[in-house]
Short mmCIF file of C-alpha atoms in Angstrom, two decimals:
data_model
loop_
_atom_site.label_atom_id
_atom_site.label_comp_id
_atom_site.label_asym_id
_atom_site.label_seq_id
_atom_site.Cartn_x
_atom_site.Cartn_y
_atom_site.Cartn_z
CA UNK A 1239 -31.98 -266.94 -46.99
CA UNK A 1240 -28.90 -264.73 -47.12
CA UNK A 1241 -26.81 -264.43 -50.26
CA UNK A 1242 -23.86 -262.66 -48.64
CA UNK A 1243 -21.48 -265.23 -50.07
CA UNK A 1244 -23.10 -265.46 -53.49
CA UNK A 1245 -20.42 -266.16 -56.04
CA UNK A 1246 -17.72 -266.53 -53.38
CA UNK A 1247 -15.52 -269.58 -53.07
CA UNK A 1248 -14.53 -270.67 -49.58
CA UNK A 1249 -11.72 -273.14 -48.91
CA UNK A 1250 -12.14 -275.64 -46.08
CA UNK A 1251 -8.63 -276.82 -45.17
CA UNK A 1252 -8.47 -280.18 -43.39
CA UNK A 1253 -6.06 -283.05 -42.87
CA UNK A 1254 -6.94 -286.43 -44.31
CA UNK A 1255 -7.86 -287.85 -40.91
CA UNK A 1256 -8.92 -286.24 -37.67
CA UNK A 1257 -11.33 -283.43 -38.56
CA UNK A 1258 -14.25 -283.02 -36.18
CA UNK A 1259 -17.20 -283.77 -38.47
CA UNK A 1260 -19.68 -281.20 -37.14
CA UNK A 1261 -17.01 -278.50 -37.40
CA UNK A 1262 -16.76 -279.30 -41.11
CA UNK A 1263 -20.37 -280.00 -42.03
CA UNK A 1264 -22.18 -277.19 -40.22
CA UNK A 1265 -20.00 -274.33 -41.57
CA UNK A 1266 -20.11 -276.03 -44.99
CA UNK A 1267 -23.92 -275.92 -44.92
CA UNK A 1268 -23.83 -272.28 -43.78
CA UNK A 1269 -21.59 -271.31 -46.72
CA UNK A 1270 -23.93 -273.09 -49.13
CA UNK A 1271 -27.02 -271.48 -47.54
CA UNK A 1272 -25.40 -268.05 -47.96
CA UNK A 1273 -24.84 -268.68 -51.67
CA UNK A 1274 -21.15 -269.57 -51.49
CA UNK A 1275 -19.23 -272.47 -52.94
CA UNK A 1276 -17.31 -274.53 -50.35
CA UNK A 1277 -14.25 -276.44 -51.56
CA UNK A 1278 -12.62 -279.23 -49.54
CA UNK A 1279 -8.84 -278.80 -49.60
CA UNK A 1280 -6.65 -281.42 -47.94
CA UNK A 1281 -3.09 -282.67 -47.69
CA UNK A 1282 -3.73 -285.56 -50.08
CA UNK A 1283 -6.37 -286.45 -52.65
CA UNK A 1284 -9.06 -289.07 -52.31
CA UNK A 1285 -11.18 -288.82 -49.19
CA UNK A 1286 -10.84 -287.52 -45.67
CA UNK A 1287 -12.01 -289.40 -42.59
CA UNK A 1288 -14.00 -287.19 -40.24
CA UNK A 1289 -14.57 -287.97 -36.56
CA UNK A 1290 -17.31 -287.50 -34.01
CA UNK A 1291 -15.00 -286.90 -31.06
CA UNK A 1292 -13.04 -290.18 -30.89
CA UNK A 1293 -15.36 -292.25 -33.10
CA UNK A 1294 -15.00 -292.42 -36.88
CA UNK A 1295 -17.62 -290.41 -38.68
CA UNK A 1296 -18.29 -290.03 -42.39
CA UNK A 1297 -15.81 -289.85 -45.23
CA UNK A 1298 -15.79 -286.84 -47.57
CA UNK A 1299 -14.27 -286.46 -51.04
CA UNK A 1300 -11.35 -284.06 -51.39
CA UNK A 1301 -11.84 -281.41 -54.07
CA UNK A 1302 -8.29 -280.04 -54.17
CA UNK A 1303 -4.85 -280.83 -52.72
CA UNK A 1304 -3.27 -277.97 -50.78
CA UNK A 1305 0.08 -278.28 -52.58
CA UNK A 1306 -1.73 -277.57 -55.87
CA UNK A 1307 -3.87 -274.57 -54.90
CA UNK A 1308 -3.33 -270.86 -54.48
CA UNK A 1309 -5.09 -268.78 -51.83
CA UNK A 1310 -5.84 -266.26 -54.59
CA UNK A 1311 -8.42 -268.70 -55.96
CA UNK A 1312 -10.55 -268.30 -52.81
CA UNK A 1313 -12.42 -265.55 -51.00
CA UNK A 1314 -12.08 -267.00 -47.50
CA UNK A 1315 -10.77 -269.91 -45.45
CA UNK A 1316 -12.41 -272.15 -42.86
CA UNK A 1317 -10.20 -274.22 -40.56
CA UNK A 1318 -12.35 -276.85 -38.85
CA UNK A 1319 -11.09 -278.27 -35.58
CA UNK A 1320 -10.67 -281.56 -33.89
CA UNK A 1321 -7.40 -282.15 -32.08
CA UNK A 1322 -5.61 -284.20 -34.75
CA UNK A 1323 -6.64 -282.03 -37.71
CA UNK A 1324 -4.82 -278.76 -36.87
CA UNK A 1325 -1.90 -280.68 -35.36
CA UNK A 1326 -1.35 -282.36 -38.73
CA UNK A 1327 -1.93 -279.15 -40.69
CA UNK A 1328 0.60 -277.17 -38.66
CA UNK A 1329 3.26 -279.77 -39.50
CA UNK A 1330 2.65 -279.44 -43.26
CA UNK A 1331 4.55 -276.60 -44.98
CA UNK A 1332 1.99 -276.28 -47.80
CA UNK A 1333 -0.95 -276.05 -45.37
CA UNK A 1334 0.84 -273.41 -43.28
CA UNK A 1335 1.80 -271.37 -46.35
CA UNK A 1336 -1.78 -271.60 -47.68
CA UNK A 1337 -3.16 -270.36 -44.36
CA UNK A 1338 -0.56 -267.59 -44.12
CA UNK A 1339 -1.45 -266.38 -47.62
CA UNK A 1340 -5.05 -265.74 -46.50
CA UNK A 1341 -3.86 -263.86 -43.43
CA UNK A 1342 -1.35 -261.79 -45.40
CA UNK A 1343 -4.04 -260.90 -47.96
CA UNK A 1344 -6.46 -259.81 -45.22
CA UNK A 1345 -9.01 -262.39 -46.30
CA UNK A 1346 -11.48 -263.80 -43.77
CA UNK A 1347 -10.28 -266.85 -41.85
CA UNK A 1348 -12.49 -268.84 -39.50
CA UNK A 1349 -10.68 -271.10 -37.03
CA UNK A 1350 -12.85 -273.48 -35.01
CA UNK A 1351 -11.97 -275.22 -31.72
CA UNK A 1352 -8.31 -276.38 -31.92
CA UNK A 1353 -7.79 -274.87 -35.39
CA UNK A 1354 -5.93 -271.80 -34.05
CA UNK A 1355 -2.90 -274.11 -33.75
CA UNK A 1356 -2.60 -273.76 -37.52
CA UNK A 1357 -2.83 -269.97 -37.16
CA UNK A 1358 -0.05 -270.04 -34.55
CA UNK A 1359 2.20 -271.92 -36.96
CA UNK A 1360 1.38 -269.40 -39.72
CA UNK A 1361 2.31 -266.54 -37.34
CA UNK A 1362 -1.25 -265.30 -37.58
CA UNK A 1363 -2.33 -264.62 -34.00
CA UNK A 1364 -0.04 -261.81 -32.89
CA UNK A 1365 -2.09 -258.67 -32.25
CA UNK A 1366 -5.43 -260.43 -32.81
CA UNK A 1367 -8.25 -261.48 -30.55
CA UNK A 1368 -8.69 -265.22 -31.05
CA UNK A 1369 -11.23 -267.72 -29.78
CA UNK A 1370 -10.37 -271.38 -29.29
CA UNK A 1371 -10.85 -274.46 -27.23
CA UNK A 1372 -9.81 -273.55 -23.64
CA UNK A 1373 -6.71 -275.78 -23.62
CA UNK A 1374 -5.08 -273.63 -26.34
CA UNK A 1375 -5.05 -270.45 -24.26
CA UNK A 1376 -1.38 -270.73 -23.26
CA UNK A 1377 -0.33 -271.57 -26.82
CA UNK A 1378 -2.16 -268.50 -28.13
CA UNK A 1379 -0.74 -266.20 -25.46
CA UNK A 1380 2.80 -267.42 -26.15
#
């Protein structure tokens, strides 16, 4: 088992409802398997409601609220997808500023599926090669 992330803290930024569950849980497990510490950061405290496509999935406890954290506390950022999740994040000033702080600091940022919408809002795609769900191609080009 790799320990590339040993001692590293990775923020997972999600909205309180609408995150695609597998896009949260599988990278979370990968961070743990690599020796890192994942931290669930959301817009509000309590729990988030994950989804399996359009069906409700599991609920997960929020570790930190985005308005109360600093990107300097973390070594990297994961932005899980789902359609609703990044759409809500991009409309939240604290979530956008948090994301932008990682980009400005040159820290690793992983954006899954529709999550590049949050990167667009944080002005973080210009001059970069980005992967996404196919329907975001025009948004990313623009």
